[in-house]
Coordinates of C-alpha atoms and ligand atoms in Angstrom, one line a residue:
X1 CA 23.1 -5.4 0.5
X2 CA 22.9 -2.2 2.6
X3 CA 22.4 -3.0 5.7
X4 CA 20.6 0.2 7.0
X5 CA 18.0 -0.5 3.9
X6 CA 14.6 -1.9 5.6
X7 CA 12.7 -3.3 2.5
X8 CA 9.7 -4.6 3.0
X9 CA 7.0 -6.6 1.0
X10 CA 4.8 -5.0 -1.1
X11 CA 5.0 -2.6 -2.4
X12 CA 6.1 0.3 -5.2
X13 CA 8.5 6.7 -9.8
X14 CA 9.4 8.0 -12.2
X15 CA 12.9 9.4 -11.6
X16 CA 15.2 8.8 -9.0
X17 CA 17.9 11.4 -8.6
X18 CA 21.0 10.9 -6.2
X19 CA 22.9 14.1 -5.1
X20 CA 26.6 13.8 -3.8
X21 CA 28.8 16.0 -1.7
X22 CA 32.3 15.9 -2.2
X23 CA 35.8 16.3 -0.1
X24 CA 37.6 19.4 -1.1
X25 CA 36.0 19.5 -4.7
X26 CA 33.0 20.2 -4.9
X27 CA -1.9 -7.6 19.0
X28 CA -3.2 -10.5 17.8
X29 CA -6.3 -9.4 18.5
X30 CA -8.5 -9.2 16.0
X31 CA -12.4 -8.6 15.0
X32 CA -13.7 -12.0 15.1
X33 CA -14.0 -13.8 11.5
X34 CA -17.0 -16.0 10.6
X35 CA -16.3 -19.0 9.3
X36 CA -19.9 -19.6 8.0
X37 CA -19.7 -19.4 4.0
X38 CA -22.1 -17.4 2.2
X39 CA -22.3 -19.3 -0.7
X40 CA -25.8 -21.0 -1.6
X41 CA -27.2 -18.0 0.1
X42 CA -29.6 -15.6 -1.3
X43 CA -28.8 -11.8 -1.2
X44 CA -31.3 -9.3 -0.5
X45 CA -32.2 -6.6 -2.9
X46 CA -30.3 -3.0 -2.2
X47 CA -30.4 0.1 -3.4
X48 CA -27.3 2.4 -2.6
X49 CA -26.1 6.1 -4.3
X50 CA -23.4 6.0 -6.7
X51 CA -20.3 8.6 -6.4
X52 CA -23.2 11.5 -7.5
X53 CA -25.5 10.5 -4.7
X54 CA -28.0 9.0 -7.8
X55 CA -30.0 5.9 -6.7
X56 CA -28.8 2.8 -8.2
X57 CA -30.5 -0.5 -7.2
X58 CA -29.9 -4.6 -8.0
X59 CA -33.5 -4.2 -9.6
X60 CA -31.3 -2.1 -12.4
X61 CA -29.6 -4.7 -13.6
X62 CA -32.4 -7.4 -14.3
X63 CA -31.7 -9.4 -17.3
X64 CA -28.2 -9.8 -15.9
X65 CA -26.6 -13.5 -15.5
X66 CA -24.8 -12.5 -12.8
X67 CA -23.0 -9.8 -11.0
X68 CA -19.8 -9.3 -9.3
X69 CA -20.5 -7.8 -6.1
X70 CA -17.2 -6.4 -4.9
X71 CA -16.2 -4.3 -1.3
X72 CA -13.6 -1.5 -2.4
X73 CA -11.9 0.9 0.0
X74 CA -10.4 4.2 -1.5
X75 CA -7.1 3.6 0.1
X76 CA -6.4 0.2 0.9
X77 CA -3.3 -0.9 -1.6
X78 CA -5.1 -4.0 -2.3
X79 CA -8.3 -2.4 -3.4
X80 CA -6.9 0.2 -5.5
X81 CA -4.5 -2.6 -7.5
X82 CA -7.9 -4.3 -8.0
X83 CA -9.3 -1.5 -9.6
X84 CA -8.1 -1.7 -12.6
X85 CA -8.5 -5.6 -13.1
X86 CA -12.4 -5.1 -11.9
X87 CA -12.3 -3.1 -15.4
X88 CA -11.1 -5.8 -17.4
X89 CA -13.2 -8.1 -16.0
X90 CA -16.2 -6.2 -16.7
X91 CA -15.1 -5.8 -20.7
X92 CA -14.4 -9.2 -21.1
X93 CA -17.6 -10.5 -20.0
X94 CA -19.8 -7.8 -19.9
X95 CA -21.1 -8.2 -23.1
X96 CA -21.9 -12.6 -22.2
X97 CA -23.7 -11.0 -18.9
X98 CA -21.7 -10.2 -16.1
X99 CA -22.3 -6.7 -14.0
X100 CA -19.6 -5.9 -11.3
X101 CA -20.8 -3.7 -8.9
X102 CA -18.7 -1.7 -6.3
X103 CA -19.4 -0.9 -2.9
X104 CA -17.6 1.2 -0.6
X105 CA -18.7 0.9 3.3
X106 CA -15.6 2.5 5.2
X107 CA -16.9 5.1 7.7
X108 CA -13.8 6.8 6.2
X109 CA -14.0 7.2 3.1
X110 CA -16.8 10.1 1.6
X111 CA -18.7 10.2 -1.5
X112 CA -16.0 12.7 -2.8
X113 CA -13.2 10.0 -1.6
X114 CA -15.0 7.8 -3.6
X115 CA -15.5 9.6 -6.6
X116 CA -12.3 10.6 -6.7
X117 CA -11.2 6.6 -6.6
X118 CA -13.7 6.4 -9.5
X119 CA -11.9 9.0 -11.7
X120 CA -8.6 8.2 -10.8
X121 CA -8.7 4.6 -10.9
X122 CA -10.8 4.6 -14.3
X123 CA -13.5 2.6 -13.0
X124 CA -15.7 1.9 -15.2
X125 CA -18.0 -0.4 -13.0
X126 CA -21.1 1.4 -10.8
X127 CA -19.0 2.3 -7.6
X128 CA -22.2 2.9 -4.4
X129 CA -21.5 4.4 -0.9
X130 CA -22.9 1.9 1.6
X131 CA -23.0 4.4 4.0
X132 CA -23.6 3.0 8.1
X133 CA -22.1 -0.3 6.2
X134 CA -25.9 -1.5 6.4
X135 CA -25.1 -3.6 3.3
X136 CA -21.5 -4.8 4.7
X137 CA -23.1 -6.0 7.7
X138 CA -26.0 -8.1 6.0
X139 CA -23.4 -9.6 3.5
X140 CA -21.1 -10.4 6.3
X141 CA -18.4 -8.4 4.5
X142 CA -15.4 -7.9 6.2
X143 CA -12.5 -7.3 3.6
X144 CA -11.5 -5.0 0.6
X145 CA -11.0 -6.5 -1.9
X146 CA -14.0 -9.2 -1.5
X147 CA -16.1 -10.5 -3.6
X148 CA -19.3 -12.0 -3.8
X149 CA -20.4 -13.7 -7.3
X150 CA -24.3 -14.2 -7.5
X151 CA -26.5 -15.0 -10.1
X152 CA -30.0 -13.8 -11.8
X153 CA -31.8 -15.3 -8.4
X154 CA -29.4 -13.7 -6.5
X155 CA -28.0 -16.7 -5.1
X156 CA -24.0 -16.3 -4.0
X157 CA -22.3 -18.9 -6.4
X158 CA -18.6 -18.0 -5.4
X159 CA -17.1 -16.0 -2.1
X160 CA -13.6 -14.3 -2.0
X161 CA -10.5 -13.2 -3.7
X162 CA -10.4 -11.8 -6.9
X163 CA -7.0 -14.1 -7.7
X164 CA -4.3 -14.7 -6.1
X165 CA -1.4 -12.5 -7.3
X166 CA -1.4 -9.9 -4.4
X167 CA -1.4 -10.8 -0.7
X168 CA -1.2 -8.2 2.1
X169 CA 2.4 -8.3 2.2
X170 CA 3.4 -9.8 -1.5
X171 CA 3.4 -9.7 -4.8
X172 CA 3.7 -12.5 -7.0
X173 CA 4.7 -11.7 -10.8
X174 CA 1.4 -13.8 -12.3
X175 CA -1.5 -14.5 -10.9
X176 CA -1.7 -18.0 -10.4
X177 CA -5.2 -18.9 -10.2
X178 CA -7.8 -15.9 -11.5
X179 CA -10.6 -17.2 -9.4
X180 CA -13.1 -14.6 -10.2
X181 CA -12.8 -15.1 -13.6
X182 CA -12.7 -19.1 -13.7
X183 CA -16.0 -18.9 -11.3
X184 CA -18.0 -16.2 -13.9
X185 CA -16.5 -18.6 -16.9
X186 CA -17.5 -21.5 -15.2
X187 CA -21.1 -19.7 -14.2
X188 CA -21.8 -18.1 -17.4
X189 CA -21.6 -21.7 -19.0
X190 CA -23.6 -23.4 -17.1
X191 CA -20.9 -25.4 -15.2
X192 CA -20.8 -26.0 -11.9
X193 CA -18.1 -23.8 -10.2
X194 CA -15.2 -25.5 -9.3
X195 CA -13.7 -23.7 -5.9
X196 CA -16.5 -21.7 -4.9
X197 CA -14.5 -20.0 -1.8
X198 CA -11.4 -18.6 -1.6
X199 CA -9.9 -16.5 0.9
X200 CA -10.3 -12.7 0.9
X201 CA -7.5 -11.2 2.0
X202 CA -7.2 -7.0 2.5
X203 CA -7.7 -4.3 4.5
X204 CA -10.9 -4.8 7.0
X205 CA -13.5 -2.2 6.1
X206 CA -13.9 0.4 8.2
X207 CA -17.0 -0.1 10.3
X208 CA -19.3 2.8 11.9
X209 CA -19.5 1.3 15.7
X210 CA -21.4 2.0 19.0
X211 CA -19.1 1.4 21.5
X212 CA -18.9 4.2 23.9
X213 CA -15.9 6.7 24.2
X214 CA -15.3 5.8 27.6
X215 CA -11.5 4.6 27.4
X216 CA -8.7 6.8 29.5
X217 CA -6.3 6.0 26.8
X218 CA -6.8 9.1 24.2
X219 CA -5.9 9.8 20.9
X220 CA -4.3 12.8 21.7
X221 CA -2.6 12.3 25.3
X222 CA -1.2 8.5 24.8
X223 CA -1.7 7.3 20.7
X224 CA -0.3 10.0 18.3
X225 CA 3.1 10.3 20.5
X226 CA 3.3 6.7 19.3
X227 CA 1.5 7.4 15.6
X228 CA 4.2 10.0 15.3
X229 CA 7.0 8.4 16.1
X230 CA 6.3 4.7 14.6
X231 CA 4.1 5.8 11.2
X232 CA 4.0 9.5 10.3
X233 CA 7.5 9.0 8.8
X234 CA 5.8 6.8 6.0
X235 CA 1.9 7.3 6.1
X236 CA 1.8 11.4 5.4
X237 CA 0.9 13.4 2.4
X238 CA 3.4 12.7 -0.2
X239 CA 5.0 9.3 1.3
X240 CA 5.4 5.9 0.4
X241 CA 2.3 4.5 2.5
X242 CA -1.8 4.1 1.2
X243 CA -3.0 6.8 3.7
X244 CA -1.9 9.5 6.2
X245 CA -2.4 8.9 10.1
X246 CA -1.3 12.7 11.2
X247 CA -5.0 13.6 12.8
X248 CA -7.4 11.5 15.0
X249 CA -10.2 11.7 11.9
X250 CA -6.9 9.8 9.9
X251 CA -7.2 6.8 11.8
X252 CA -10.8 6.5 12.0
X253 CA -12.2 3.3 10.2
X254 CA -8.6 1.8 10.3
X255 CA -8.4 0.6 13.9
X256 CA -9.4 -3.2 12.8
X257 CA -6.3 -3.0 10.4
X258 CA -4.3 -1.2 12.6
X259 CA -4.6 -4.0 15.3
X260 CA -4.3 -6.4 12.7
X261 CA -0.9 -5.4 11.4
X262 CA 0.7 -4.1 14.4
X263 CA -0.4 -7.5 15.9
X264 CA 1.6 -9.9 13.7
X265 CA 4.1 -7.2 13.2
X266 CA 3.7 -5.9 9.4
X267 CA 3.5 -2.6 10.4
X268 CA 5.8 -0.9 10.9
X269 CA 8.1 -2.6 8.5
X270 CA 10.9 -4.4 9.9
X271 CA 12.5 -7.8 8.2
X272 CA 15.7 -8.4 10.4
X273 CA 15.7 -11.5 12.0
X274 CA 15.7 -11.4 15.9
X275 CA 18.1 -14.6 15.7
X276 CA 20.7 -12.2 14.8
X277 CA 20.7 -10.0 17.6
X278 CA 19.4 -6.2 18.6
X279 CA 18.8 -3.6 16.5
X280 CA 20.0 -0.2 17.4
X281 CA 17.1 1.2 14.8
X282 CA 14.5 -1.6 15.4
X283 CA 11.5 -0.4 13.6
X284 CA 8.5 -2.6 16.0
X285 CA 6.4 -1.2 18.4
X286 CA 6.9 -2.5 22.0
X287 CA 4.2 -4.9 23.5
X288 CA 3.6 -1.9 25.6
X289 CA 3.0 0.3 22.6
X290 CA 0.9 -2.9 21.4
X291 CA -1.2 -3.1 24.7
X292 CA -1.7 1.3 25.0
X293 CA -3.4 1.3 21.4
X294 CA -5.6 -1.8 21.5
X295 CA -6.7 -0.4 25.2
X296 CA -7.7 2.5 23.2
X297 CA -9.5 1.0 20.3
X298 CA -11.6 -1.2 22.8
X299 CA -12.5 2.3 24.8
X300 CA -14.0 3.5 21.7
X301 CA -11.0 5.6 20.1
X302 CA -11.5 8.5 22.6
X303 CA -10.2 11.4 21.1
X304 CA -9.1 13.8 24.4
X305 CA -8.5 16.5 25.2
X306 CA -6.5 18.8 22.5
X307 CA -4.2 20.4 24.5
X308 CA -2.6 17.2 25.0
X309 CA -1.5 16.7 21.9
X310 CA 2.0 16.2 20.7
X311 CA 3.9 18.8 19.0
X312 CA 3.7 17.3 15.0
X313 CA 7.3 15.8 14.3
X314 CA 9.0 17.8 11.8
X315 CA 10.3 16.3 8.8
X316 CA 13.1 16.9 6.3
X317 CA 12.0 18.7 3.2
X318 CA 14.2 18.8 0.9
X319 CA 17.8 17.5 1.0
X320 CA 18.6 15.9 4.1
X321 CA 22.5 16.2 3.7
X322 CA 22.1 19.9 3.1
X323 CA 23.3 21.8 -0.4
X324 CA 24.9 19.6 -2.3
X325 CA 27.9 20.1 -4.4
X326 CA 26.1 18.0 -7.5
X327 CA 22.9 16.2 -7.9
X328 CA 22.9 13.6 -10.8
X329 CA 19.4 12.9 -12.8
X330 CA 18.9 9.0 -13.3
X331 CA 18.6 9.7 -16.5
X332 CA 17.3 12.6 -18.7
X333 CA 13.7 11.6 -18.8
X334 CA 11.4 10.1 -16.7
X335 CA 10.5 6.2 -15.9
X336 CA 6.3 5.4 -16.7
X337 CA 5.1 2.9 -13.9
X338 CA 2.3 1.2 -15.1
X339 CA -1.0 0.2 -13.1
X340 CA -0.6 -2.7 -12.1
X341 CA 2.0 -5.8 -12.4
X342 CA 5.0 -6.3 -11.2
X343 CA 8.0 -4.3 -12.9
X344 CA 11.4 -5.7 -13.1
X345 CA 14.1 -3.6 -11.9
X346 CA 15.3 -1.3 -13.7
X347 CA 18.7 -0.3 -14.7
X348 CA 19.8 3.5 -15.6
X349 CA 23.4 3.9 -16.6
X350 CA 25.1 7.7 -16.3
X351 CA 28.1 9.0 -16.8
X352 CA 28.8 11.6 -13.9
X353 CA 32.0 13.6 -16.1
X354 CA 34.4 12.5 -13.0
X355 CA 37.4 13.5 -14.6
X356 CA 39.7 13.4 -11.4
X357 CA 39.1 10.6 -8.2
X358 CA 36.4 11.6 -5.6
X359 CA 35.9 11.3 -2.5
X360 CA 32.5 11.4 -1.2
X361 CA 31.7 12.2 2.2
X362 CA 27.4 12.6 1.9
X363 CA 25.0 11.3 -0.9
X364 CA 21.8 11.2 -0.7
X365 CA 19.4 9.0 -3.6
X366 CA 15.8 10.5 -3.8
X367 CA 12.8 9.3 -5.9
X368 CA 10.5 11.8 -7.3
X369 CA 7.1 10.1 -6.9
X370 CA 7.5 8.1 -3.5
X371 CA 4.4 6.4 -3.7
X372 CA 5.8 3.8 -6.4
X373 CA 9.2 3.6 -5.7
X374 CA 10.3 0.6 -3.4
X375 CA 14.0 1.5 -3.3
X376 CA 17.0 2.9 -5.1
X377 CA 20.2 1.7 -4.9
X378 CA 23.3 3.5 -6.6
X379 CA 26.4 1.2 -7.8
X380 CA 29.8 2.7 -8.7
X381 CA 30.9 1.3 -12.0
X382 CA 34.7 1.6 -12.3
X383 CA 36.4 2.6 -15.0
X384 CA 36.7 -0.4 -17.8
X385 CA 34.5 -2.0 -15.4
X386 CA 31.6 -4.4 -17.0
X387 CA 29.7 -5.9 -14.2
X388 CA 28.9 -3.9 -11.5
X389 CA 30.9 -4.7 -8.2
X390 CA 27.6 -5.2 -5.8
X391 CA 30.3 -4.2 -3.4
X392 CA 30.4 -0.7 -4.1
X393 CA 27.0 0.3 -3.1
X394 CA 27.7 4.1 -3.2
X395 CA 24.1 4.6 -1.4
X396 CA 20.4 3.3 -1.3
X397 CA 17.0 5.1 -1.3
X398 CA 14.0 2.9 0.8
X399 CA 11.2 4.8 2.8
X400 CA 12.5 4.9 6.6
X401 CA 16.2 5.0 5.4
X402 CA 18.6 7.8 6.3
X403 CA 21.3 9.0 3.8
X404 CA 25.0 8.0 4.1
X405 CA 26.7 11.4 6.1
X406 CA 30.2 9.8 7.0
X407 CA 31.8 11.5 9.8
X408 CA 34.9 13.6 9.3
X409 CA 38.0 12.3 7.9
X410 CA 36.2 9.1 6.3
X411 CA 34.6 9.4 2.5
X412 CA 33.8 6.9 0.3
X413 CA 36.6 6.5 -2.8
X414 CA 35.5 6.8 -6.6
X415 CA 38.3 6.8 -9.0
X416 CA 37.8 9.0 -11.5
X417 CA 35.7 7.6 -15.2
X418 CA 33.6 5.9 -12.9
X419 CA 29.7 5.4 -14.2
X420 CA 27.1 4.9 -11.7
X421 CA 24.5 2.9 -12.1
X422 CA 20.5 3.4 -11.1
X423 CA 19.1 0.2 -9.6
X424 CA 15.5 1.2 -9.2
X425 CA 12.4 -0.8 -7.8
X426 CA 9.2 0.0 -8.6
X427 CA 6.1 -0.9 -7.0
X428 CA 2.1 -0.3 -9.1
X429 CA 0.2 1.4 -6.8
X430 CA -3.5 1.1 -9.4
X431 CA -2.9 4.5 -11.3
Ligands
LIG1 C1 8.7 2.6 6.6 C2 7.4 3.1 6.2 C3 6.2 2.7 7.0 C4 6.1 2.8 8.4 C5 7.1 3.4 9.4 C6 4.7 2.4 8.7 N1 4.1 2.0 7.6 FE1 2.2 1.3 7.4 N2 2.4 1.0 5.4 C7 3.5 1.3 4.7 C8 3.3 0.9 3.3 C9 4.3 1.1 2.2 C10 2.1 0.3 3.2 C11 1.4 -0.4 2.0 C12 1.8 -1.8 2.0 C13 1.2 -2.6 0.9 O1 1.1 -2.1 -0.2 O2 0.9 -3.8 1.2 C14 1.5 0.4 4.6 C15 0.2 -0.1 4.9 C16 -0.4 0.0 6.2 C17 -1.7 -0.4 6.5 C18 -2.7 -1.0 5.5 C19 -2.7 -2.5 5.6 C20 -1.5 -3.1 4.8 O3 -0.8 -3.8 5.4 O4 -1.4 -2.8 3.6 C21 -1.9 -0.1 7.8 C22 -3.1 -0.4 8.6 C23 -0.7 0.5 8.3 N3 0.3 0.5 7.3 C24 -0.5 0.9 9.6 C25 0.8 1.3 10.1 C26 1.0 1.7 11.5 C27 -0.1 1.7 12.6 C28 2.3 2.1 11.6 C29 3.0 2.6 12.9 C30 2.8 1.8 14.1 C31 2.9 2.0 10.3 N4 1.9 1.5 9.4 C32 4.2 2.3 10.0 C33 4.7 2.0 5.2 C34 4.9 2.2 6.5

């Protein structure tokens, strides 16, 4: 495979489009986790606003057997692939006496966030603002997605994941085990439930805290230089990653997460094995990088002064090999990603009308909707050719790449009746 491609895990078009230029022609640290199980507990009653700021209390669903109560975050990937399966969860047993209930404690996400989740996502499930996380913090919540299963005497029956087909980091292509589910089956009949914890596994939710700003490490003097250079090239407006982190209010609610991933090196994506050697392009932050942010989380996320803030990088719009001489459509209409699952890829056969050999000396593959596309990789088909030589990789699409601009005198050889082919990976991102 390319070798300048970084794929990573998890994660996610509609049309991919590949333009050509020719020769001549045209910290391991982490917020302490309880251990303690919830389970056998009794939850207290609550009364939180839904996305419209009306009341809506526990007391509202009397008569109930049991209710799914569920911590959702607007932007986590997790909790928006979730969305959607909450649904069905709710129509299958809805009417046998299951309520899930959503609740939204991130400091960072406001009632129109969350109503905006709510419409986008198609929830059909009360979605209510915990707002200071009062209700996170007497639940011991920590995650999004996690659940907490209870039943008519409000007594927590089962404690975690909703199943086990997304991991931060993976995908499988079926759920395994639907634990939610098998625990409201199991409840509903009167059986006793069989694993009553799993693991919750997400983003952390984002926590209002008191900790004084009194850290010398700012926001604007020693964390967005790094912000801009390590994430902004994914997690902007428009890009491949869940939320933006281009302001000081971006990255408020995230630092638990942030620490988390940058700590056991998810973020930012990098899969080359350090057995191998250096990487000219290594994606990881240093351990001083590491050290500078979680100095600043534990100060209290000062934010500083203004005028010591970076210059915002400037990005490519646009085509990053300049005009070029043809831009080929992967096919005439566009690719419908579903919700959720996991798509296989997907092949797109075109004919480019080379009627004379080419030699191409930039190309450049671009997805239209970033936010589900995974990668792209473009395969020259020879002429009479059946199976596509996996050596003629004429160039890949995958967020953090560059395209291929050979230097002069080299270009890459197409005779002419070549096809090319579209190998695109999609990725669900809950819409
Ligand atoms: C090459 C693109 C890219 C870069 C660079 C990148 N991210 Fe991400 N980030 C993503 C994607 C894509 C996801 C969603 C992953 C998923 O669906 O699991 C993500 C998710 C996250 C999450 C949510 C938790 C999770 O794992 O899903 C956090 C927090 C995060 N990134 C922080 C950072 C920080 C901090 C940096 C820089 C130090 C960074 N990222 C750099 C693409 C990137």
């Amino acid at each position: 495979m390319h070798c300048r491609l970084v794929c990573f895990t998890v994660a996610w078009l509609v049309g991919g489009i590949v333009s050509i230029q020719f020769a001549n022609a045209a910290t391991g640290r982490q917020s302490e986790e309880s251990s303690a199980s919830p389970v056998g507990t009794q939850v207290a009653m609550f009364e939180l606003p839904n996305a419209y700021g009306k009341p809506v209390s526990l007391r509202d669903f009397v008569g109930k057997k049991c209710a799914a109560i569920v911590f959702l975050g607007t932007e986590c990937p997790l909790a928006k692939l979730y969305g959607p399966r909450l649904n069905d969860l709710q129509a299958k047993f809805g009417d046998r006496g299951l309520q899930v209930i959503g609740i939204n404690s991130n400091k960072q996400d406001s009632l129109t966030e969350m109503a905006a989740y709510v419409h986008r996502h198609e929830i059909k499930f009360p979605m209510l603002k915990d707002k200071g996380n009062v209700l996170a913090d007497a639940m011991k919540a920590k995650r999004t997605p996690e659940v907490f299963l209870i039943d008519a005497d409000r007594v927590v029956r089962y404690h975690g994941r909703i199943d086990d087909q997304y991991g931060v980091g993976y995908a499988r292509d079926k759920k395994t085990r639907s634990d939610l589910a098998i625990a409201v089956e199991e409840l509903l009949s009167g059986d006793e439930i069989t694993h009553p914890t799993t693991e919750a596994v997400g983003c952390h939710i984002g926590r209002t805290k008191e900790v004084a700003e009194v850290g010398e490490i700012t926001y604007a003097k020693h964390i967005a230089p790094i912000f801009n250079a390590r994430c902004v090239s994914c997690h902007r407006e428009g890009e491949i990653a869940p939320f933006t982190l281009t302001s000081y209010d971006d990255t408020q609610g995230w630092e638990d997460t942030i620490l988390e991933v940058i700590g056991n090196n998810r973020m930012p994506p990098w899969s080359a094995n350090p057995a191998h050697g250096e990487f000219a392009n290594d994606a990881r932050l240093s351990e001083g990088e590491k050290e500078l942010i979680g100095q600043w989380v534990d100060g209290g996320m000062p934010e500083g002064d203004p005028d010591d803030l970076p210059e915002p990088p400037v990005f490519a719009t646009g085509w990053q090999i300049g005009e070029p001489d043809q831009v080929i459509q992967m096919r005439d209409k566009p690719f419908d990603v579903p919700a959720e699952g996991v798509i296989d890829y997907q092949r797109f056969v075109i004919d480019p009308g080379w009627d004379e050999d080419k030699f191409v000396v930039a190309c450049e593959a671009r997805p239209q909707n970033r936010a589900v596309v995974h990668h792209i990789l473009v395969y020259v088909i020879p002429p009479g050719g059946r199976n596509v030589d996996l050596r003629k990789v004429l160039v890949g699409y995958a967020p953090g790449s560059t395209p291929v601009d050979l230097d002069d005198g080299v270009a890459i050889h197409v005779e002419a009746g070549s096809k090319l082919l579209f190998e695109m990976h999609y990725t669900p991102n809950g819409t």
